[in-house]
Amino acid sequence: MLKATKVGSAIALALAVSGAQAQAPLKATVIHWWTSGGESAAVKQFAEAYNKAGGQWVDQAVAGADQSRATTINRIVGGNAPTAAQFNTSKQFRDFVEQGLLNNVDDVAIAGKWDQIMPPSILQAIKINGHFYAAPVDIHMPAWFFYSKAAYKKAGITNEPQTWEEFLAQLGKLKAAGVVPLAFGGQVWQEKITFDAIFAMVGGSDLYLKVYRDRDQKAVMSPAFKQVLVEFKKLKGFVDAGSPGRNWNDATAMVVQGKAGVQIMGDWAKGEFAAAKQVAGKDFGCYPGFGPKSPYIVAGDAFVFPKTSDANAIKAQKLLANVVTSPTAQVAFASRKGAIPIRGDVDESQLDICARQGLAIMKDKSRQLPNTEMLASPDTTGALQDVLTSYWNKNQSPEDAQKAFARAIKGE
């Protein structure tokens, strides 16, 4: 009888443990680089939504995009892969797909009708060989112009510029008023996105695509592209001596505080304004380019899901992909991150005027322009960054920079 009781107790205990395991939340270790004030507030929305959906978000923030991606790669190679990891919506994770190191989330994408609700440029980045290997979490436009209302008032500027020439004239007025005209962070990636913004606005969409998508050597060596380099370097006269090495959010803080007039930065900068309790249209202004038909560069972030055969880990990956692309979580995240949602069927009332403007522009496909990282490999992007940082920081002629750019984009 005693033995039977012991056996019965053991069975009951085993069943209880099994039941507890079955009901345990789906743990998801998530690596990302959202560490600034606005970014941290945004990613918290995903974490809370995932936890409410029956998961357990384990946050692993790593400062710096390059460092974060390196951490992910090292953990995958070392056999300790996270459940999910942040990458840009680009070709950054293409090698992982080709090496069979990622799980797809096809069933989540099909159920969520991603093919119907997401922009073509986003789909082209995440859907590879017919499978969905990433869950996009936002759409960013890296070429917004954010300006301080107080600084503009001090300089006597009453309107947003409609042309590049008018923009340069406004920078001159800010300088004359004793304000740092352009808040700038002299880091290679910031120099690159500033150049791309000027390229799109000054060079136009056709030249931009001929250079970045087609790698057309004639286009790179054309007088029109040389002029883009010349115009880009003109900005050097409007940055302050403290710009080299400055972090992007520190440059944003200069605009927030009215110490600088304008910053050319991705719409993630709005998260810093929001964290400082500033309101778009009241404390700061925003415009995505010059004139009503200016190109709108599409970029963004996505979660990829490292390969695993663990059933619970796969369930966690699918739950996470479903949660972060849901309408409610999308709005909660985007409104704090400064982005716009990856889907158009959301409640726009919680979004600021800049985001609502972005959503409206996204409906006009003729204005959409792929981010360069959607068109070029990470190696090519790195080579181009080296060319542009050398041109920006050294006394190099536009002709020499043009030749170096041509070699880099050709892959030499």
mmCIF file of C-alpha atoms in Angstrom:
data_model
loop_
_atom_site.group_PDB
_atom_site.id
_atom_site.type_symbol
_atom_site.label_atom_id
_atom_site.label_comp_id
_atom_site.label_asym_id
_atom_site.label_seq_id
_atom_site.Cartn_x
_atom_site.Cartn_y
_atom_site.Cartn_z
ATOM 1 C CA MET A 1 0.000 0.000 0.000
ATOM 2 C CA LEU A 2 2.863 2.320 0.874
ATOM 3 C CA LYS A 3 4.563 1.555 -2.441
ATOM 4 C CA ALA A 4 1.330 2.235 -4.341
ATOM 5 C CA THR A 5 0.958 5.561 -2.522
ATOM 6 C CA LYS A 6 4.519 6.525 -3.431
ATOM 7 C CA VAL A 7 3.957 5.578 -7.058
ATOM 8 C CA GLY A 8 0.695 7.512 -7.134
ATOM 9 C CA SER A 9 2.389 10.545 -5.641
ATOM 10 C CA ALA A 10 5.209 10.335 -8.150
ATOM 11 C CA ILE A 11 2.747 10.162 -11.037
ATOM 12 C CA ALA A 12 0.771 13.099 -9.669
ATOM 13 C CA LEU A 13 3.960 15.127 -9.272
ATOM 14 C CA ALA A 14 5.069 14.290 -12.805
ATOM 15 C CA LEU A 15 1.668 15.300 -14.192
ATOM 16 C CA ALA A 16 1.771 18.542 -12.212
ATOM 17 C CA VAL A 17 5.232 19.388 -13.534
ATOM 18 C CA SER A 18 4.173 18.495 -17.069
ATOM 19 C CA GLY A 19 1.078 20.676 -16.744
ATOM 20 C CA ALA A 20 3.113 23.576 -15.412
ATOM 21 C CA GLN A 21 5.554 23.232 -18.290
ATOM 22 C CA ALA A 22 2.722 23.152 -20.802
ATOM 23 C CA GLN A 23 1.296 26.356 -19.353
ATOM 24 C CA ALA A 24 4.644 28.096 -18.979
ATOM 25 C CA PRO A 25 4.924 31.300 -20.999
ATOM 26 C CA LEU A 26 6.772 31.100 -24.302
ATOM 27 C CA LYS A 27 10.131 32.653 -23.504
ATOM 28 C CA ALA A 28 11.611 34.826 -26.233
ATOM 29 C CA THR A 29 15.141 36.185 -25.954
ATOM 30 C CA VAL A 30 15.245 39.256 -28.201
ATOM 31 C CA ILE A 31 18.450 41.030 -29.227
ATOM 32 C CA HIS A 32 18.076 44.624 -30.449
ATOM 33 C CA TRP A 33 19.875 47.974 -30.468
ATOM 34 C CA TRP A 34 17.041 50.233 -29.305
ATOM 35 C CA THR A 35 18.759 51.901 -26.364
ATOM 36 C CA SER A 36 18.018 55.638 -26.588
ATOM 37 C CA GLY A 37 15.199 57.141 -24.521
ATOM 38 C CA GLY A 38 12.618 57.130 -27.290
ATOM 39 C CA GLU A 39 13.677 53.694 -28.557
ATOM 40 C CA SER A 40 13.496 52.128 -25.102
ATOM 41 C CA ALA A 41 9.977 53.462 -24.599
ATOM 42 C CA ALA A 42 8.992 52.023 -27.975
ATOM 43 C CA VAL A 43 10.391 48.499 -27.594
ATOM 44 C CA LYS A 44 8.721 48.282 -24.188
ATOM 45 C CA GLN A 45 5.409 48.304 -26.072
ATOM 46 C CA PHE A 46 6.385 45.143 -27.944
ATOM 47 C CA ALA A 47 7.554 43.486 -24.738
ATOM 48 C CA GLU A 48 4.293 44.238 -22.939
ATOM 49 C CA ALA A 49 2.183 43.086 -25.881
ATOM 50 C CA TYR A 50 4.145 39.827 -26.139
ATOM 51 C CA ASN A 51 3.800 39.152 -22.423
ATOM 52 C CA LYS A 52 0.048 39.789 -22.550
ATOM 53 C CA ALA A 53 -0.224 37.333 -25.435
ATOM 54 C CA GLY A 54 1.169 34.539 -23.262
ATOM 55 C CA GLY A 55 4.884 35.024 -23.815
ATOM 56 C CA GLN A 56 7.837 36.046 -21.691
ATOM 57 C CA TRP A 57 10.010 38.706 -23.333
ATOM 58 C CA VAL A 58 13.670 38.496 -22.305
ATOM 59 C CA ASP A 59 15.246 41.788 -23.339
ATOM 60 C CA GLN A 60 18.846 41.868 -24.525
ATOM 61 C CA ALA A 61 19.610 45.384 -25.707
ATOM 62 C CA VAL A 62 23.046 45.975 -27.221
ATOM 63 C CA ALA A 63 24.079 49.578 -27.874
ATOM 64 C CA GLY A 64 24.961 50.211 -31.511
ATOM 65 C CA ALA A 65 23.584 48.505 -34.608
ATOM 66 C CA ASP A 66 26.900 46.974 -35.687
ATOM 67 C CA GLN A 67 27.615 45.681 -32.197
ATOM 68 C CA SER A 68 24.103 44.255 -31.859
ATOM 69 C CA ARG A 69 24.302 42.393 -35.166
ATOM 70 C CA ALA A 70 27.769 41.094 -34.245
ATOM 71 C CA THR A 71 26.359 39.747 -30.960
ATOM 72 C CA THR A 72 23.614 37.947 -32.855
ATOM 73 C CA ILE A 73 26.075 36.443 -35.336
ATOM 74 C CA ASN A 74 28.415 35.280 -32.566
ATOM 75 C CA ARG A 75 25.560 33.637 -30.680
ATOM 76 C CA ILE A 76 24.262 31.868 -33.786
ATOM 77 C CA VAL A 77 27.740 30.578 -34.617
ATOM 78 C CA GLY A 78 28.307 29.625 -30.982
ATOM 79 C CA GLY A 79 25.115 27.556 -30.796
ATOM 80 C CA ASN A 80 23.348 29.922 -28.388
ATOM 81 C CA ALA A 81 21.070 31.766 -30.785
ATOM 82 C CA PRO A 82 18.406 34.169 -29.507
ATOM 83 C CA THR A 83 14.741 33.616 -30.298
ATOM 84 C CA ALA A 84 14.740 36.726 -32.445
ATOM 85 C CA ALA A 85 17.132 39.505 -33.398
ATOM 86 C CA GLN A 86 16.837 42.939 -34.940
ATOM 87 C CA PHE A 87 18.229 43.686 -38.372
ATOM 88 C CA ASN A 88 17.466 46.491 -40.787
ATOM 89 C CA THR A 89 14.938 45.706 -43.483
ATOM 90 C CA SER A 90 17.660 45.187 -46.036
ATOM 91 C CA LYS A 91 20.118 42.649 -47.424
ATOM 92 C CA GLN A 92 21.854 42.393 -44.047
ATOM 93 C CA PHE A 93 20.425 38.943 -43.270
ATOM 94 C CA ARG A 94 20.481 37.520 -46.807
ATOM 95 C CA ASP A 95 23.597 35.435 -46.075
ATOM 96 C CA PHE A 96 21.843 33.823 -43.099
ATOM 97 C CA VAL A 97 18.966 32.777 -45.348
ATOM 98 C CA GLU A 98 21.297 31.313 -47.972
ATOM 99 C CA GLN A 99 23.177 29.364 -45.289
ATOM 100 C CA GLY A 100 19.952 27.948 -43.839
ATOM 101 C CA LEU A 101 20.396 29.673 -40.487
ATOM 102 C CA LEU A 102 16.925 31.236 -40.189
ATOM 103 C CA ASN A 103 13.428 29.862 -39.653
ATOM 104 C CA ASN A 104 10.668 31.264 -41.825
ATOM 105 C CA VAL A 105 7.353 32.532 -40.486
ATOM 106 C CA ASP A 106 5.318 31.705 -43.585
ATOM 107 C CA ASP A 107 2.163 30.603 -41.764
ATOM 108 C CA VAL A 108 2.054 33.852 -39.745
ATOM 109 C CA ALA A 109 2.612 35.923 -42.912
ATOM 110 C CA ILE A 110 -0.051 34.066 -44.875
ATOM 111 C CA ALA A 111 -2.604 34.295 -42.047
ATOM 112 C CA GLY A 112 -1.802 37.986 -41.631
ATOM 113 C CA LYS A 113 -1.998 38.641 -45.384
ATOM 114 C CA TRP A 114 1.395 40.342 -45.392
ATOM 115 C CA ASP A 115 1.491 40.225 -49.186
ATOM 116 C CA GLN A 116 -1.556 42.495 -49.262
ATOM 117 C CA ILE A 117 -0.904 44.932 -46.423
ATOM 118 C CA MET A 118 2.828 45.639 -46.721
ATOM 119 C CA PRO A 119 4.645 47.878 -49.247
ATOM 120 C CA PRO A 120 6.498 46.145 -52.123
ATOM 121 C CA SER A 121 9.935 47.427 -51.036
ATOM 122 C CA ILE A 122 9.461 45.875 -47.579
ATOM 123 C CA LEU A 123 8.228 42.574 -49.031
ATOM 124 C CA GLN A 124 11.202 42.377 -51.381
ATOM 125 C CA ALA A 125 13.539 42.544 -48.397
ATOM 126 C CA ILE A 126 11.810 39.982 -46.153
ATOM 127 C CA LYS A 127 10.424 37.498 -48.711
ATOM 128 C CA ILE A 128 13.266 35.460 -50.187
ATOM 129 C CA ASN A 129 12.760 32.522 -52.537
ATOM 130 C CA GLY A 130 9.051 32.557 -51.743
ATOM 131 C CA HIS A 131 9.471 32.406 -47.947
ATOM 132 C CA PHE A 132 9.113 35.066 -45.239
ATOM 133 C CA TYR A 133 12.313 35.151 -43.208
ATOM 134 C CA ALA A 134 11.709 38.300 -41.176
ATOM 135 C CA ALA A 135 8.882 40.163 -39.480
ATOM 136 C CA PRO A 136 9.083 43.876 -40.308
ATOM 137 C CA VAL A 137 8.316 46.071 -37.310
ATOM 138 C CA ASP A 138 8.403 49.592 -38.711
ATOM 139 C CA ILE A 139 8.912 51.775 -41.741
ATOM 140 C CA HIS A 140 11.488 54.495 -41.361
ATOM 141 C CA MET A 141 12.353 57.272 -43.732
ATOM 142 C CA PRO A 142 16.008 58.193 -43.107
ATOM 143 C CA ALA A 143 15.869 61.584 -44.826
ATOM 144 C CA TRP A 144 13.487 63.697 -42.738
ATOM 145 C CA PHE A 145 14.325 67.294 -41.891
ATOM 146 C CA PHE A 146 13.534 68.189 -38.266
ATOM 147 C CA TYR A 147 13.773 71.801 -37.180
ATOM 148 C CA SER A 148 13.444 73.818 -34.002
ATOM 149 C CA LYS A 149 10.528 76.248 -34.136
ATOM 150 C CA ALA A 150 12.328 78.480 -31.625
ATOM 151 C CA ALA A 151 15.562 78.531 -33.667
ATOM 152 C CA TYR A 152 13.692 79.252 -36.887
ATOM 153 C CA LYS A 153 11.849 82.114 -35.195
ATOM 154 C CA LYS A 154 15.132 83.547 -33.896
ATOM 155 C CA ALA A 155 16.546 83.464 -37.439
ATOM 156 C CA GLY A 156 13.409 85.025 -38.900
ATOM 157 C CA ILE A 157 12.506 81.922 -40.964
ATOM 158 C CA THR A 158 8.770 81.576 -41.454
ATOM 159 C CA ASN A 159 8.413 78.812 -44.018
ATOM 160 C CA GLU A 160 9.697 75.347 -44.845
ATOM 161 C CA PRO A 161 12.035 75.327 -47.865
ATOM 162 C CA GLN A 162 10.663 74.144 -51.202
ATOM 163 C CA THR A 163 14.048 73.817 -52.932
ATOM 164 C CA TRP A 164 17.621 72.867 -52.087
ATOM 165 C CA GLU A 165 18.753 76.449 -52.740
ATOM 166 C CA GLU A 166 16.162 77.766 -50.318
ATOM 167 C CA PHE A 167 17.319 75.250 -47.705
ATOM 168 C CA LEU A 168 20.922 76.431 -47.994
ATOM 169 C CA ALA A 169 19.751 80.028 -47.667
ATOM 170 C CA GLN A 170 17.917 79.133 -44.453
ATOM 171 C CA LEU A 171 21.043 77.495 -43.049
ATOM 172 C CA GLY A 172 22.819 80.787 -43.746
ATOM 173 C CA LYS A 173 20.169 82.700 -41.804
ATOM 174 C CA LEU A 174 20.492 80.341 -38.847
ATOM 175 C CA LYS A 175 24.254 80.805 -38.847
ATOM 176 C CA ALA A 176 23.874 84.581 -38.909
ATOM 177 C CA ALA A 177 21.490 84.355 -35.936
ATOM 178 C CA GLY A 178 24.119 82.602 -33.832
ATOM 179 C CA VAL A 179 22.502 79.171 -33.984
ATOM 180 C CA VAL A 180 24.304 76.008 -35.109
ATOM 181 C CA PRO A 181 22.613 75.629 -38.504
ATOM 182 C CA LEU A 182 22.870 71.854 -38.967
ATOM 183 C CA ALA A 183 22.916 69.426 -36.033
ATOM 184 C CA PHE A 184 25.238 66.735 -37.297
ATOM 185 C CA GLY A 185 26.825 63.561 -35.994
ATOM 186 C CA GLY A 186 30.093 62.822 -37.744
ATOM 187 C CA GLN A 187 29.814 59.043 -37.804
ATOM 188 C CA VAL A 188 30.116 57.076 -41.043
ATOM 189 C CA TRP A 189 26.510 55.884 -41.124
ATOM 190 C CA GLN A 190 25.195 59.389 -40.410
ATOM 191 C CA GLU A 191 27.370 60.843 -43.150
ATOM 192 C CA LYS A 192 25.996 58.190 -45.511
ATOM 193 C CA ILE A 193 22.303 58.799 -44.806
ATOM 194 C CA THR A 194 22.844 62.565 -45.072
ATOM 195 C CA PHE A 195 24.500 62.062 -48.438
ATOM 196 C CA ASP A 196 21.677 59.779 -49.598
ATOM 197 C CA ALA A 197 19.106 62.370 -48.536
ATOM 198 C CA ILE A 198 20.851 65.034 -50.608
ATOM 199 C CA PHE A 199 21.337 62.564 -53.469
ATOM 200 C CA ALA A 200 17.611 61.795 -53.625
ATOM 201 C CA MET A 201 16.542 65.435 -53.317
ATOM 202 C CA VAL A 202 19.155 67.006 -55.605
ATOM 203 C CA GLY A 203 20.002 64.162 -57.982
ATOM 204 C CA GLY A 204 16.492 62.780 -58.277
ATOM 205 C CA SER A 205 15.055 59.254 -58.184
ATOM 206 C CA ASP A 206 16.227 58.191 -61.649
ATOM 207 C CA LEU A 207 19.899 58.946 -61.014
ATOM 208 C CA TYR A 208 19.656 57.448 -57.517
ATOM 209 C CA LEU A 209 18.379 54.139 -58.923
ATOM 210 C CA LYS A 210 20.847 54.087 -61.814
ATOM 211 C CA VAL A 211 23.697 54.414 -59.329
ATOM 212 C CA TYR A 212 22.543 52.228 -56.428
ATOM 213 C CA ARG A 213 20.334 49.637 -58.133
ATOM 214 C CA ASP A 214 21.899 49.396 -61.586
ATOM 215 C CA ARG A 215 25.479 50.294 -60.592
ATOM 216 C CA ASP A 216 25.677 52.235 -63.831
ATOM 217 C CA GLN A 217 29.256 53.486 -64.148
ATOM 218 C CA LYS A 218 28.240 56.193 -66.631
ATOM 219 C CA ALA A 219 25.719 57.502 -64.125
ATOM 220 C CA VAL A 220 28.323 57.541 -61.343
ATOM 221 C CA MET A 221 30.794 59.420 -63.544
ATOM 222 C CA SER A 222 28.174 61.859 -64.860
ATOM 223 C CA PRO A 223 28.257 65.626 -64.235
ATOM 224 C CA ALA A 224 24.946 65.241 -62.394
ATOM 225 C CA PHE A 225 26.432 62.859 -59.820
ATOM 226 C CA LYS A 226 29.497 65.038 -59.405
ATOM 227 C CA GLN A 227 27.154 67.934 -58.620
ATOM 228 C CA VAL A 228 25.490 65.841 -55.908
ATOM 229 C CA LEU A 229 28.910 65.416 -54.278
ATOM 230 C CA VAL A 230 29.550 69.162 -54.544
ATOM 231 C CA GLU A 231 26.205 70.052 -52.940
ATOM 232 C CA PHE A 232 26.698 67.494 -50.156
ATOM 233 C CA LYS A 233 30.048 69.028 -49.188
ATOM 234 C CA LYS A 234 28.445 72.472 -48.919
ATOM 235 C CA LEU A 235 26.833 71.298 -45.684
ATOM 236 C CA LYS A 236 30.276 71.133 -44.105
ATOM 237 C CA GLY A 237 30.167 74.900 -43.676
ATOM 238 C CA PHE A 238 27.050 74.667 -41.498
ATOM 239 C CA VAL A 239 28.070 72.113 -38.835
ATOM 240 C CA ASP A 240 29.810 72.877 -35.540
ATOM 241 C CA ALA A 241 33.292 71.870 -34.410
ATOM 242 C CA GLY A 242 31.860 69.255 -32.046
ATOM 243 C CA SER A 243 30.211 67.216 -34.796
ATOM 244 C CA PRO A 244 32.906 64.531 -35.363
ATOM 245 C CA GLY A 245 31.922 61.326 -33.572
ATOM 246 C CA ARG A 246 28.695 62.750 -32.148
ATOM 247 C CA ASN A 247 25.860 60.272 -31.592
ATOM 248 C CA TRP A 248 22.678 60.884 -33.572
ATOM 249 C CA ASN A 249 20.504 61.366 -30.478
ATOM 250 C CA ASP A 250 22.938 63.952 -29.103
ATOM 251 C CA ALA A 251 22.565 65.849 -32.380
ATOM 252 C CA THR A 252 18.781 65.578 -32.022
ATOM 253 C CA ALA A 253 19.075 66.983 -28.499
ATOM 254 C CA MET A 254 20.662 70.114 -29.970
ATOM 255 C CA VAL A 255 17.489 70.717 -31.988
ATOM 256 C CA VAL A 256 15.267 69.805 -29.025
ATOM 257 C CA GLN A 257 17.084 72.435 -26.923
ATOM 258 C CA GLY A 258 17.035 75.059 -29.669
ATOM 259 C CA LYS A 259 20.835 75.092 -29.882
ATOM 260 C CA ALA A 260 20.707 73.950 -33.500
ATOM 261 C CA GLY A 261 18.284 74.771 -36.278
ATOM 262 C CA VAL A 262 17.759 71.572 -38.232
ATOM 263 C CA GLN A 263 18.799 67.923 -38.356
ATOM 264 C CA ILE A 264 18.646 65.579 -41.336
ATOM 265 C CA MET A 265 17.843 62.243 -39.738
ATOM 266 C CA GLY A 266 15.546 59.269 -39.883
ATOM 267 C CA ASP A 267 12.119 59.632 -38.354
ATOM 268 C CA TRP A 268 13.311 57.668 -35.326
ATOM 269 C CA ALA A 269 14.573 61.058 -34.124
ATOM 270 C CA LYS A 270 10.964 61.922 -33.276
ATOM 271 C CA GLY A 271 11.190 59.523 -30.364
ATOM 272 C CA GLU A 272 13.698 61.882 -28.760
ATOM 273 C CA PHE A 273 11.369 64.853 -29.214
ATOM 274 C CA ALA A 274 8.534 62.811 -27.704
ATOM 275 C CA ALA A 275 10.698 61.798 -24.739
ATOM 276 C CA ALA A 276 11.359 65.522 -24.162
ATOM 277 C CA LYS A 277 7.579 66.149 -24.218
ATOM 278 C CA GLN A 278 7.822 68.181 -27.418
ATOM 279 C CA VAL A 279 4.961 68.124 -29.908
ATOM 280 C CA ALA A 280 5.326 68.011 -33.686
ATOM 281 C CA GLY A 281 3.908 71.131 -35.294
ATOM 282 C CA LYS A 282 4.148 73.096 -32.048
ATOM 283 C CA ASP A 283 7.682 72.772 -30.653
ATOM 284 C CA PHE A 284 9.373 71.355 -33.732
ATOM 285 C CA GLY A 285 8.604 70.991 -37.401
ATOM 286 C CA CYS A 286 9.232 68.216 -39.897
ATOM 287 C CA TYR A 287 9.288 67.833 -43.646
ATOM 288 C CA PRO A 288 10.379 64.852 -45.782
ATOM 289 C CA GLY A 289 11.991 66.815 -48.582
ATOM 290 C CA PHE A 290 11.521 69.791 -50.845
ATOM 291 C CA GLY A 291 8.172 70.218 -52.535
ATOM 292 C CA PRO A 292 5.071 68.019 -52.793
ATOM 293 C CA LYS A 293 6.641 65.278 -54.936
ATOM 294 C CA SER A 294 10.015 64.810 -53.242
ATOM 295 C CA PRO A 295 11.261 61.198 -53.106
ATOM 296 C CA TYR A 296 10.407 59.238 -49.950
ATOM 297 C CA ILE A 297 13.171 56.799 -49.022
ATOM 298 C CA VAL A 298 11.808 53.609 -47.458
ATOM 299 C CA ALA A 299 13.822 51.826 -44.771
ATOM 300 C CA GLY A 300 13.023 50.060 -41.524
ATOM 301 C CA ASP A 301 13.706 47.377 -38.968
ATOM 302 C CA ALA A 302 12.763 43.720 -38.770
ATOM 303 C CA PHE A 303 13.131 40.713 -36.517
ATOM 304 C CA VAL A 304 14.751 37.574 -37.910
ATOM 305 C CA PHE A 305 14.331 34.176 -36.299
ATOM 306 C CA PRO A 306 17.453 31.987 -35.957
ATOM 307 C CA LYS A 307 17.118 28.331 -36.891
ATOM 308 C CA THR A 308 15.947 26.006 -34.148
ATOM 309 C CA SER A 309 14.144 22.671 -33.940
ATOM 310 C CA ASP A 310 12.873 23.278 -30.402
ATOM 311 C CA ALA A 311 9.073 23.222 -30.576
ATOM 312 C CA ASN A 312 8.542 25.862 -27.879
ATOM 313 C CA ALA A 313 11.148 28.153 -29.407
ATOM 314 C CA ILE A 314 9.401 27.901 -32.781
ATOM 315 C CA LYS A 315 6.063 28.676 -31.117
ATOM 316 C CA ALA A 316 7.682 31.695 -29.443
ATOM 317 C CA GLN A 317 9.037 32.901 -32.785
ATOM 318 C CA LYS A 318 5.628 32.632 -34.436
ATOM 319 C CA LEU A 319 3.852 34.309 -31.530
ATOM 320 C CA LEU A 320 6.400 37.126 -31.601
ATOM 321 C CA ALA A 321 6.009 37.604 -35.371
ATOM 322 C CA ASN A 322 2.249 37.763 -34.954
ATOM 323 C CA VAL A 323 2.343 40.205 -32.034
ATOM 324 C CA VAL A 324 4.828 42.733 -33.439
ATOM 325 C CA THR A 325 2.942 43.002 -36.765
ATOM 326 C CA SER A 326 -0.508 43.348 -35.165
ATOM 327 C CA PRO A 327 -2.295 46.712 -35.646
ATOM 328 C CA THR A 328 -2.430 47.632 -31.945
ATOM 329 C CA ALA A 329 1.234 46.853 -31.222
ATOM 330 C CA GLN A 330 2.270 48.566 -34.447
ATOM 331 C CA VAL A 331 0.651 51.863 -33.474
ATOM 332 C CA ALA A 332 1.901 51.682 -29.884
ATOM 333 C CA PHE A 333 5.472 51.066 -31.070
ATOM 334 C CA ALA A 334 5.487 53.494 -34.005
ATOM 335 C CA SER A 335 4.020 56.387 -32.010
ATOM 336 C CA ARG A 336 6.940 56.207 -29.563
ATOM 337 C CA LYS A 337 9.645 55.176 -32.004
ATOM 338 C CA GLY A 338 8.941 57.925 -34.520
ATOM 339 C CA ALA A 339 8.282 55.431 -37.298
ATOM 340 C CA ILE A 340 5.169 54.662 -39.283
ATOM 341 C CA PRO A 341 3.449 51.261 -39.086
ATOM 342 C CA ILE A 342 4.240 48.583 -41.663
ATOM 343 C CA ARG A 343 0.536 48.334 -42.434
ATOM 344 C CA GLY A 344 -1.977 50.957 -43.506
ATOM 345 C CA ASP A 345 -5.055 49.547 -41.714
ATOM 346 C CA VAL A 346 -4.283 51.171 -38.357
ATOM 347 C CA ASP A 347 -5.761 53.889 -36.160
ATOM 348 C CA GLU A 348 -3.860 57.025 -37.206
ATOM 349 C CA SER A 349 -5.254 59.155 -34.369
ATOM 350 C CA GLN A 350 -2.390 58.181 -32.037
ATOM 351 C CA LEU A 351 0.274 59.155 -34.587
ATOM 352 C CA ASP A 352 1.810 62.632 -34.837
ATOM 353 C CA ILE A 353 1.465 64.892 -37.869
ATOM 354 C CA CYS A 354 4.817 63.761 -39.264
ATOM 355 C CA ALA A 355 3.819 60.089 -39.148
ATOM 356 C CA ARG A 356 0.403 60.821 -40.657
ATOM 357 C CA GLN A 357 2.174 62.698 -43.446
ATOM 358 C CA GLY A 358 4.435 59.680 -43.977
ATOM 359 C CA LEU A 359 1.495 57.275 -44.138
ATOM 360 C CA ALA A 360 -0.210 59.478 -46.721
ATOM 361 C CA ILE A 361 2.963 59.636 -48.842
ATOM 362 C CA MET A 362 3.337 55.832 -48.715
ATOM 363 C CA LYS A 363 0.055 55.552 -50.605
ATOM 364 C CA ASP A 364 1.765 57.226 -53.579
ATOM 365 C CA LYS A 365 4.064 54.491 -54.891
ATOM 366 C CA SER A 366 5.664 56.901 -57.367
ATOM 367 C CA ARG A 367 7.373 58.692 -54.468
ATOM 368 C CA GLN A 368 8.741 55.553 -52.794
ATOM 369 C CA LEU A 369 12.464 54.971 -53.164
ATOM 370 C CA PRO A 370 14.234 51.927 -51.668
ATOM 371 C CA ASN A 371 16.812 52.559 -49.005
ATOM 372 C CA THR A 372 20.296 51.901 -50.403
ATOM 373 C CA GLU A 373 20.769 48.918 -48.072
ATOM 374 C CA MET A 374 17.880 47.222 -49.861
ATOM 375 C CA LEU A 375 19.831 47.609 -53.105
ATOM 376 C CA ALA A 376 23.441 47.000 -52.074
ATOM 377 C CA SER A 377 25.146 44.303 -50.038
ATOM 378 C CA PRO A 378 26.569 45.118 -46.581
ATOM 379 C CA ASP A 379 30.094 44.931 -48.036
ATOM 380 C CA THR A 380 29.278 47.434 -50.785
ATOM 381 C CA THR A 381 27.519 49.701 -48.303
ATOM 382 C CA GLY A 382 30.599 49.632 -46.080
ATOM 383 C CA ALA A 383 32.880 50.482 -48.996
ATOM 384 C CA LEU A 384 30.668 53.421 -49.976
ATOM 385 C CA GLN A 385 30.623 54.669 -46.404
ATOM 386 C CA ASP A 386 34.431 54.665 -46.438
ATOM 387 C CA VAL A 387 34.425 56.717 -49.641
ATOM 388 C CA LEU A 388 31.979 59.287 -48.307
ATOM 389 C CA THR A 389 33.590 59.691 -44.877
ATOM 390 C CA SER A 390 36.939 60.270 -46.578
ATOM 391 C CA TYR A 391 35.391 62.896 -48.849
ATOM 392 C CA TRP A 392 33.555 64.588 -45.972
ATOM 393 C CA ASN A 393 36.474 64.696 -43.572
ATOM 394 C CA LYS A 394 39.408 65.307 -45.892
ATOM 395 C CA ASN A 395 40.349 67.945 -48.423
ATOM 396 C CA GLN A 396 39.438 65.658 -51.319
ATOM 397 C CA SER A 397 38.179 66.883 -54.675
ATOM 398 C CA PRO A 398 34.721 65.814 -55.884
ATOM 399 C CA GLU A 399 36.397 64.300 -58.952
ATOM 400 C CA ASP A 400 38.536 61.998 -56.808
ATOM 401 C CA ALA A 401 35.544 61.092 -54.636
ATOM 402 C CA GLN A 402 33.564 60.332 -57.775
ATOM 403 C CA LYS A 403 36.229 57.923 -59.020
ATOM 404 C CA ALA A 404 36.461 56.234 -55.602
ATOM 405 C CA PHE A 405 32.674 55.894 -55.477
ATOM 406 C CA ALA A 406 32.677 54.282 -58.937
ATOM 407 C CA ARG A 407 35.295 51.725 -57.833
ATOM 408 C CA ALA A 408 33.451 50.935 -54.605
ATOM 409 C CA ILE A 409 30.057 50.390 -56.197
ATOM 410 C CA LYS A 410 31.637 48.215 -58.879
ATOM 411 C CA GLY A 411 33.082 46.046 -56.154
ATOM 412 C CA GLU A 412 36.763 46.712 -56.828
#
